[in-house]
Amino acid sequence: MSRLVSICIPTRNRVDFLLEAVGSVLVQAHRPLEILVGDDSDNEVSADTLERLELPAGITLRVFRNRPGLGQAGNVNALFKAAQGELLLLLHDDDLLMPGGLDRLLRLKAEHPDAACLFGQQLVIADDGRLLSGETLELNTLYRRGELPDGPVASGLVAGLLQQIPNNGFLVDAALAQRTLYRADREIGTAVDADFAIRMAAATDRPTVFARDYVSVYRLSRQSILRSVASQRYHLFFQALAALVIPAEAEPARAAALQQIAPAAALDAANAGDRALALQIFRSDAYRPRRASLHSLAIATSVASPALGRRMRPLLKTSLELLRRLRSAAAPTRQPTTAAWPELQAQVERARGGLSPAAAPAARVA
């Protein structure tokens, strides 16, 4: 008999995206599935809409109305604890599973039954579902997923530190996820997904396995763009990452991770009024931008006046994004090579349109 897989979807006030996320689960072939939705919304629209859905045979849906909301970490943790499956997959409410994405991970799990975590590459789409080829390549290149072979990675901890394990769309042993759980953003900033993946990988000696296929879709929504302009409190993540006890062979990956977040961490520390920490990060080996760079100027301004630094942050973000686009425009145009681009777009549209009438009971609302 096939094992039960739990799909955990935390949501808040995004019913249209939520329905697309749920629909992308319905087009997976595996049965049995349970979908658990934790609804932090400040209205009843999402829960009421899900309650009226009819589902295919072999799929159940449980909706938890969190009033008041639990916050991101609390919502995810409540879903993990409620999951009844042996395996679970986290899916954010504005993201998608590719058609066959879960099934690909489960086939890989059958080949590597001792695997604790399995993940693949991500496509990037805009709010309206358009595939973003440059952002897709940038995302998977940034996290070095193209360097990974199909199958077990050399170190799950290194994969976590380098953020090769994505922010969602990974398949994990449910008991391991339930032991690890998310830490609150007041402890770790907004890097709660990365922090979870690192601690999860550090907590087990079982393999982490990679699929060289696009198994999930990350939506570059307006909300995620606005969040990137605001402080993400990366200084909290920087401190936690620096304090993590890890084996010596993982130290180069930690150093690379600290270098990646150091500029944002120094700026966030300065904007939070922690000038000593901002200067400590700025002077550390992890801080690699030129001392005369735009980022360094913003940090110096924020150390001198956190209020002025916070007002400068949108300008800094706009400037850095313009520079990134100029570099991207000057670089040779490349397309993903795992499938024809039109076919990938067609698969995304199939995932987004996965909801259709079926003969099954309506969702049970907790």
Short mmCIF file of C-alpha atoms in Angstrom, two decimals:
data_model
loop_
_atom_site.label_atom_id
_atom_site.label_comp_id
_atom_site.label_asym_id
_atom_site.label_seq_id
_atom_site.Cartn_x
_atom_site.Cartn_y
_atom_site.Cartn_z
CA MET A 1 0.00 0.00 0.00
CA SER A 2 1.32 3.48 -0.87
CA ARG A 3 2.40 5.67 2.02
CA LEU A 4 0.42 8.76 3.01
CA VAL A 5 2.08 12.06 2.10
CA SER A 6 1.06 15.27 3.89
CA ILE A 7 1.18 18.56 1.95
CA CYS A 8 1.39 21.50 4.40
CA ILE A 9 0.27 24.91 3.09
CA PRO A 10 0.36 27.95 5.41
CA THR A 11 -1.66 30.89 4.07
CA ARG A 12 -2.80 34.41 4.84
CA ASN A 13 -5.19 36.55 2.78
CA ARG A 14 -4.19 35.16 -0.65
CA VAL A 15 -7.10 33.00 -1.72
CA ASP A 16 -6.41 33.23 -5.48
CA PHE A 17 -2.80 32.10 -5.12
CA LEU A 18 -3.87 29.52 -2.52
CA LEU A 19 -6.29 27.91 -4.96
CA GLU A 20 -3.50 27.64 -7.52
CA ALA A 21 -1.22 26.04 -4.92
CA VAL A 22 -3.90 23.51 -3.97
CA GLY A 23 -4.62 22.86 -7.64
CA SER A 24 -0.96 22.08 -8.27
CA VAL A 25 -1.19 19.37 -5.61
CA LEU A 26 -4.29 17.85 -7.19
CA VAL A 27 -2.49 17.17 -10.49
CA GLN A 28 0.06 14.94 -8.73
CA ALA A 29 -0.48 11.23 -9.41
CA HIS A 30 0.40 9.89 -5.96
CA ARG A 31 -2.33 8.64 -3.64
CA PRO A 32 -3.08 8.84 -0.76
CA LEU A 33 -2.49 12.52 -0.10
CA GLU A 34 -3.65 14.79 2.67
CA ILE A 35 -3.56 18.56 2.21
CA LEU A 36 -3.36 20.60 5.38
CA VAL A 37 -4.00 24.36 5.12
CA GLY A 38 -3.25 26.64 8.08
CA ASP A 39 -5.28 29.81 7.53
CA ASP A 40 -3.93 32.91 9.27
CA SER A 41 -6.23 35.20 7.27
CA ASP A 42 -8.09 38.06 8.93
CA ASN A 43 -11.28 37.00 7.12
CA GLU A 44 -13.11 33.77 6.29
CA VAL A 45 -12.77 33.89 2.49
CA SER A 46 -9.99 31.30 2.13
CA ALA A 47 -11.43 28.78 4.58
CA ASP A 48 -14.98 29.13 3.22
CA THR A 49 -13.76 28.72 -0.37
CA LEU A 50 -11.76 25.60 0.46
CA GLU A 51 -14.68 24.15 2.39
CA ARG A 52 -16.74 24.08 -0.82
CA LEU A 53 -14.11 22.25 -2.89
CA GLU A 54 -14.74 18.76 -4.19
CA LEU A 55 -11.66 16.58 -4.30
CA PRO A 56 -10.49 13.56 -6.29
CA ALA A 57 -10.60 10.17 -4.63
CA GLY A 58 -7.58 9.49 -2.45
CA ILE A 59 -7.09 13.12 -1.40
CA THR A 60 -8.31 14.67 1.84
CA LEU A 61 -8.19 18.33 2.83
CA ARG A 62 -8.09 19.70 6.35
CA VAL A 63 -8.34 23.45 6.93
CA PHE A 64 -7.33 25.03 10.24
CA ARG A 65 -8.69 28.51 10.93
CA ASN A 66 -6.10 30.23 13.12
CA ARG A 67 -7.87 33.04 14.98
CA PRO A 68 -5.80 34.91 15.95
CA GLY A 69 -3.12 34.11 13.40
CA LEU A 70 -0.12 32.09 14.50
CA GLY A 71 2.49 33.87 12.36
CA GLN A 72 4.64 32.09 9.78
CA ALA A 73 6.62 29.86 12.13
CA GLY A 74 3.68 29.05 14.38
CA ASN A 75 1.47 28.23 11.40
CA VAL A 76 4.05 25.92 9.81
CA ASN A 77 4.74 24.19 13.12
CA ALA A 78 1.04 23.58 13.77
CA LEU A 79 0.72 21.99 10.32
CA PHE A 80 3.79 19.81 10.84
CA LYS A 81 2.40 18.59 14.17
CA ALA A 82 -1.02 17.85 12.63
CA ALA A 83 0.43 15.92 9.67
CA GLN A 84 -0.46 12.24 9.69
CA GLY A 85 1.73 11.17 6.78
CA GLU A 86 5.06 9.41 7.03
CA LEU A 87 6.43 12.04 4.64
CA LEU A 88 5.51 15.71 4.35
CA LEU A 89 6.07 18.52 1.88
CA LEU A 90 5.87 22.22 2.71
CA LEU A 91 4.31 24.44 0.02
CA HIS A 92 3.91 28.19 0.52
CA ASP A 93 0.53 29.53 -0.55
CA ASP A 94 1.83 31.54 -3.54
CA ASP A 95 4.06 28.76 -4.91
CA LEU A 96 3.33 25.61 -6.91
CA LEU A 97 4.32 22.02 -7.41
CA MET A 98 5.23 21.16 -10.98
CA PRO A 99 3.04 18.45 -12.52
CA GLY A 100 4.73 15.21 -11.50
CA GLY A 101 7.06 17.07 -9.10
CA LEU A 102 5.96 15.16 -6.01
CA ASP A 103 5.92 11.92 -7.97
CA ARG A 104 9.51 12.54 -9.10
CA LEU A 105 10.63 12.99 -5.49
CA LEU A 106 8.76 9.86 -4.43
CA ARG A 107 10.42 7.80 -7.17
CA LEU A 108 13.75 9.08 -5.90
CA LYS A 109 12.70 8.15 -2.37
CA ALA A 110 11.98 4.60 -3.57
CA GLU A 111 15.50 4.45 -5.01
CA HIS A 112 16.97 5.83 -1.76
CA PRO A 113 14.63 4.61 0.99
CA ASP A 114 16.90 5.87 3.78
CA ALA A 115 16.80 9.46 2.49
CA ALA A 116 15.68 12.03 5.07
CA CYS A 117 15.10 14.91 2.63
CA LEU A 118 14.65 15.14 -1.14
CA PHE A 119 14.53 18.29 -3.27
CA GLY A 120 14.92 19.54 -6.82
CA GLN A 121 15.30 22.72 -8.83
CA GLN A 122 12.82 25.61 -8.87
CA LEU A 123 11.25 27.57 -11.67
CA VAL A 124 10.54 31.26 -11.04
CA ILE A 125 7.31 32.89 -12.20
CA ALA A 126 5.77 36.35 -12.00
CA ASP A 127 2.50 37.20 -10.26
CA ASP A 128 0.56 36.36 -13.42
CA GLY A 129 2.26 32.99 -13.95
CA ARG A 130 4.75 34.04 -16.65
CA LEU A 131 7.98 32.08 -16.48
CA LEU A 132 11.00 34.27 -15.72
CA SER A 133 13.96 32.61 -17.44
CA GLY A 134 16.64 34.97 -16.18
CA GLU A 135 15.42 34.79 -12.59
CA THR A 136 15.14 30.98 -12.84
CA LEU A 137 18.75 30.67 -13.92
CA GLU A 138 19.88 33.24 -11.36
CA LEU A 139 18.12 31.47 -8.49
CA ASN A 140 19.44 27.99 -9.23
CA THR A 141 22.91 29.30 -10.06
CA LEU A 142 23.08 31.39 -6.88
CA TYR A 143 22.40 28.28 -4.81
CA ARG A 144 24.72 26.09 -6.93
CA ARG A 145 22.05 23.53 -7.73
CA GLY A 146 23.43 23.08 -11.22
CA GLU A 147 26.61 21.66 -9.67
CA LEU A 148 24.74 18.82 -7.97
CA PRO A 149 24.45 15.33 -9.47
CA ASP A 150 21.18 13.46 -9.58
CA GLY A 151 21.04 11.42 -6.38
CA PRO A 152 22.50 11.76 -2.86
CA VAL A 153 24.44 14.96 -2.20
CA ALA A 154 27.82 14.79 -0.48
CA SER A 155 26.47 16.49 2.67
CA GLY A 156 22.93 17.44 3.60
CA LEU A 157 24.30 20.04 6.03
CA VAL A 158 26.35 21.67 3.28
CA ALA A 159 23.27 21.65 1.03
CA GLY A 160 21.37 23.41 3.81
CA LEU A 161 24.09 25.97 4.48
CA LEU A 162 24.37 26.84 0.78
CA GLN A 163 20.55 27.06 0.59
CA GLN A 164 20.51 24.40 -2.09
CA ILE A 165 17.55 22.94 -0.20
CA PRO A 166 14.81 25.34 -1.35
CA ASN A 167 12.47 27.38 0.82
CA ASN A 168 9.67 24.91 0.09
CA GLY A 169 8.78 22.06 -2.24
CA PHE A 170 11.11 19.62 -0.49
CA LEU A 171 9.97 16.17 0.68
CA VAL A 172 11.06 15.29 4.21
CA ASP A 173 10.63 12.59 6.81
CA ALA A 174 7.70 13.84 8.90
CA ALA A 175 9.18 12.77 12.23
CA LEU A 176 12.38 14.70 11.47
CA ALA A 177 10.42 17.84 10.55
CA GLN A 178 8.32 17.52 13.69
CA ARG A 179 11.44 17.26 15.85
CA THR A 180 13.15 20.21 14.17
CA LEU A 181 10.27 22.69 13.74
CA TYR A 182 10.60 26.35 12.74
CA ARG A 183 12.08 29.01 14.97
CA ALA A 184 10.15 32.25 15.33
CA ASP A 185 11.19 35.25 13.25
CA ARG A 186 11.90 37.19 16.44
CA GLU A 187 14.76 34.71 16.98
CA ILE A 188 16.00 34.31 13.42
CA GLY A 189 14.56 37.12 11.28
CA THR A 190 12.75 36.22 8.08
CA ALA A 191 15.26 33.50 7.10
CA VAL A 192 13.10 30.91 8.86
CA ASP A 193 13.05 28.54 5.87
CA ALA A 194 16.83 28.50 5.50
CA ASP A 195 17.30 28.13 9.25
CA PHE A 196 14.93 25.15 9.32
CA ALA A 197 16.71 23.40 6.44
CA ILE A 198 20.12 23.85 8.08
CA ARG A 199 19.02 22.57 11.49
CA MET A 200 17.04 19.71 9.92
CA ALA A 201 20.07 18.55 7.94
CA ALA A 202 22.33 18.93 10.98
CA ALA A 203 20.00 16.74 13.04
CA THR A 204 20.36 13.57 10.94
CA ASP A 205 23.03 11.39 9.36
CA ARG A 206 20.59 10.08 6.76
CA PRO A 207 21.13 11.16 3.13
CA THR A 208 19.76 14.25 1.42
CA VAL A 209 18.89 13.50 -2.21
CA PHE A 210 18.66 15.87 -5.20
CA ALA A 211 16.59 15.60 -8.40
CA ARG A 212 17.98 17.51 -11.40
CA ASP A 213 14.44 18.34 -12.49
CA TYR A 214 12.19 21.32 -11.89
CA VAL A 215 9.89 19.99 -9.17
CA SER A 216 8.50 23.24 -7.73
CA VAL A 217 7.76 26.83 -8.69
CA TYR A 218 8.71 29.95 -6.73
CA ARG A 219 6.47 32.96 -7.38
CA LEU A 220 8.22 36.32 -7.37
CA SER A 221 5.12 38.09 -6.14
CA ARG A 222 4.68 41.75 -5.34
CA GLN A 223 4.54 40.86 -1.66
CA SER A 224 7.90 39.08 -1.79
CA ILE A 225 9.43 42.06 -3.62
CA LEU A 226 8.09 44.51 -1.04
CA ARG A 227 9.38 42.28 1.77
CA SER A 228 12.87 42.35 0.24
CA VAL A 229 12.91 46.15 0.53
CA ALA A 230 12.06 46.08 4.23
CA SER A 231 14.46 44.90 6.90
CA GLN A 232 14.57 41.11 7.03
CA ARG A 233 16.63 41.09 10.25
CA TYR A 234 19.40 39.10 8.64
CA HIS A 235 21.63 40.10 11.56
CA LEU A 236 19.72 37.61 13.70
CA PHE A 237 20.28 34.84 11.14
CA PHE A 238 23.94 35.85 10.82
CA GLN A 239 24.46 35.51 14.58
CA ALA A 240 22.66 32.15 14.74
CA LEU A 241 24.59 30.81 11.77
CA ALA A 242 27.92 31.94 13.21
CA ALA A 243 27.12 30.25 16.54
CA LEU A 244 26.00 26.92 15.05
CA VAL A 245 28.16 23.97 16.10
CA ILE A 246 29.06 22.05 12.93
CA PRO A 247 31.78 19.60 11.83
CA ALA A 248 34.98 21.01 10.36
CA GLU A 249 34.20 19.76 6.85
CA ALA A 250 31.12 22.04 6.73
CA GLU A 251 33.05 25.20 7.69
CA PRO A 252 33.71 26.33 4.08
CA ALA A 253 29.97 26.18 3.38
CA ARG A 254 29.22 28.20 6.51
CA ALA A 255 31.81 30.78 5.46
CA ALA A 256 30.17 31.04 2.03
CA ALA A 257 26.73 31.43 3.65
CA LEU A 258 27.95 34.16 5.99
CA GLN A 259 29.58 36.01 3.08
CA GLN A 260 26.31 35.89 1.16
CA ILE A 261 24.23 37.48 3.94
CA ALA A 262 26.87 39.73 5.57
CA PRO A 263 26.02 42.95 3.65
CA ALA A 264 22.30 42.67 4.43
CA ALA A 265 23.05 41.56 8.01
CA ALA A 266 25.28 44.57 8.68
CA LEU A 267 22.68 46.94 7.24
CA ASP A 268 19.83 45.32 9.22
CA ALA A 269 21.88 45.49 12.44
CA ALA A 270 22.57 49.18 11.86
CA ASN A 271 18.91 49.91 11.08
CA ALA A 272 17.90 48.04 14.24
CA GLY A 273 20.17 50.32 16.28
CA ASP A 274 22.76 47.63 17.05
CA ARG A 275 25.73 49.64 15.88
CA ALA A 276 28.31 47.41 17.59
CA LEU A 277 27.05 44.33 15.73
CA ALA A 278 26.85 46.24 12.44
CA LEU A 279 30.48 47.28 12.77
CA GLN A 280 31.50 43.78 13.87
CA ILE A 281 29.97 42.26 10.72
CA PHE A 282 31.34 45.07 8.56
CA ARG A 283 34.88 44.40 9.82
CA SER A 284 34.61 40.61 9.66
CA ASP A 285 36.09 38.34 7.01
CA ALA A 286 32.54 37.56 5.89
CA TYR A 287 31.98 41.09 4.59
CA ARG A 288 33.32 41.09 1.02
CA PRO A 289 31.91 44.19 -0.78
CA ARG A 290 34.41 46.97 -1.39
CA ARG A 291 34.58 49.29 1.59
CA ALA A 292 33.69 52.17 -0.74
CA SER A 293 30.68 50.39 -2.26
CA LEU A 294 27.08 51.62 -2.30
CA HIS A 295 26.22 48.99 0.30
CA SER A 296 29.04 50.12 2.58
CA LEU A 297 27.87 53.73 2.28
CA ALA A 298 24.36 52.65 3.31
CA ILE A 299 25.76 50.80 6.33
CA ALA A 300 27.83 53.81 7.39
CA THR A 301 24.76 56.04 7.07
CA SER A 302 22.65 53.61 9.11
CA VAL A 303 25.29 53.38 11.85
CA ALA A 304 25.32 57.17 12.07
CA SER A 305 21.51 57.48 11.85
CA PRO A 306 19.33 54.34 11.81
CA ALA A 307 16.26 56.43 10.90
CA LEU A 308 18.01 57.90 7.86
CA GLY A 309 19.31 54.45 6.95
CA ARG A 310 15.81 53.01 6.97
CA ARG A 311 14.62 55.76 4.63
CA MET A 312 17.56 55.03 2.31
CA ARG A 313 16.85 51.31 2.09
CA PRO A 314 14.30 51.45 -0.79
CA LEU A 315 16.74 53.62 -2.77
CA LEU A 316 19.53 51.13 -2.11
CA LYS A 317 17.33 48.25 -3.18
CA THR A 318 16.33 50.04 -6.38
CA SER A 319 19.95 50.88 -7.20
CA LEU A 320 21.18 47.35 -6.60
CA GLU A 321 18.33 45.90 -8.66
CA LEU A 322 19.17 48.28 -11.54
CA LEU A 323 22.81 47.19 -11.40
CA ARG A 324 21.75 43.54 -11.38
CA ARG A 325 19.55 44.06 -14.44
CA LEU A 326 22.31 45.86 -16.30
CA ARG A 327 24.73 43.01 -15.61
CA SER A 328 22.08 40.48 -16.63
CA ALA A 329 21.37 42.35 -19.88
CA ALA A 330 25.07 42.41 -20.71
CA ALA A 331 25.47 38.68 -20.07
CA PRO A 332 24.77 36.08 -22.77
CA THR A 333 21.14 34.98 -22.82
CA ARG A 334 20.72 31.43 -21.55
CA GLN A 335 17.64 29.28 -21.25
CA PRO A 336 17.02 26.30 -18.97
CA THR A 337 18.07 23.13 -20.77
CA THR A 338 16.06 20.43 -18.98
CA ALA A 339 13.04 20.94 -21.26
CA ALA A 340 11.81 23.22 -24.01
CA TRP A 341 10.78 26.58 -22.60
CA PRO A 342 7.24 26.48 -24.06
CA GLU A 343 6.77 23.04 -22.52
CA LEU A 344 7.81 24.33 -19.09
CA GLN A 345 5.33 27.20 -19.44
CA ALA A 346 2.63 24.71 -20.39
CA GLN A 347 3.41 22.63 -17.30
CA VAL A 348 3.15 25.71 -15.09
CA GLU A 349 -0.24 26.53 -16.60
CA ARG A 350 -1.37 22.97 -15.94
CA ALA A 351 -0.28 23.32 -12.31
CA ARG A 352 -2.07 26.67 -11.93
CA GLY A 353 -5.26 25.23 -13.41
CA GLY A 354 -5.28 22.02 -11.41
CA LEU A 355 -8.59 22.63 -9.64
CA SER A 356 -11.51 20.95 -11.35
CA PRO A 357 -14.78 19.35 -10.17
CA ALA A 358 -14.41 15.77 -8.89
CA ALA A 359 -16.54 13.30 -7.00
CA ALA A 360 -15.30 13.52 -3.42
CA PRO A 361 -16.45 14.92 -0.08
CA ALA A 362 -15.89 18.60 0.60
CA ALA A 363 -13.04 19.69 2.84
CA ARG A 364 -13.32 19.23 6.60
CA VAL A 365 -12.68 22.47 8.46
CA ALA A 366 -11.11 22.25 11.90
#
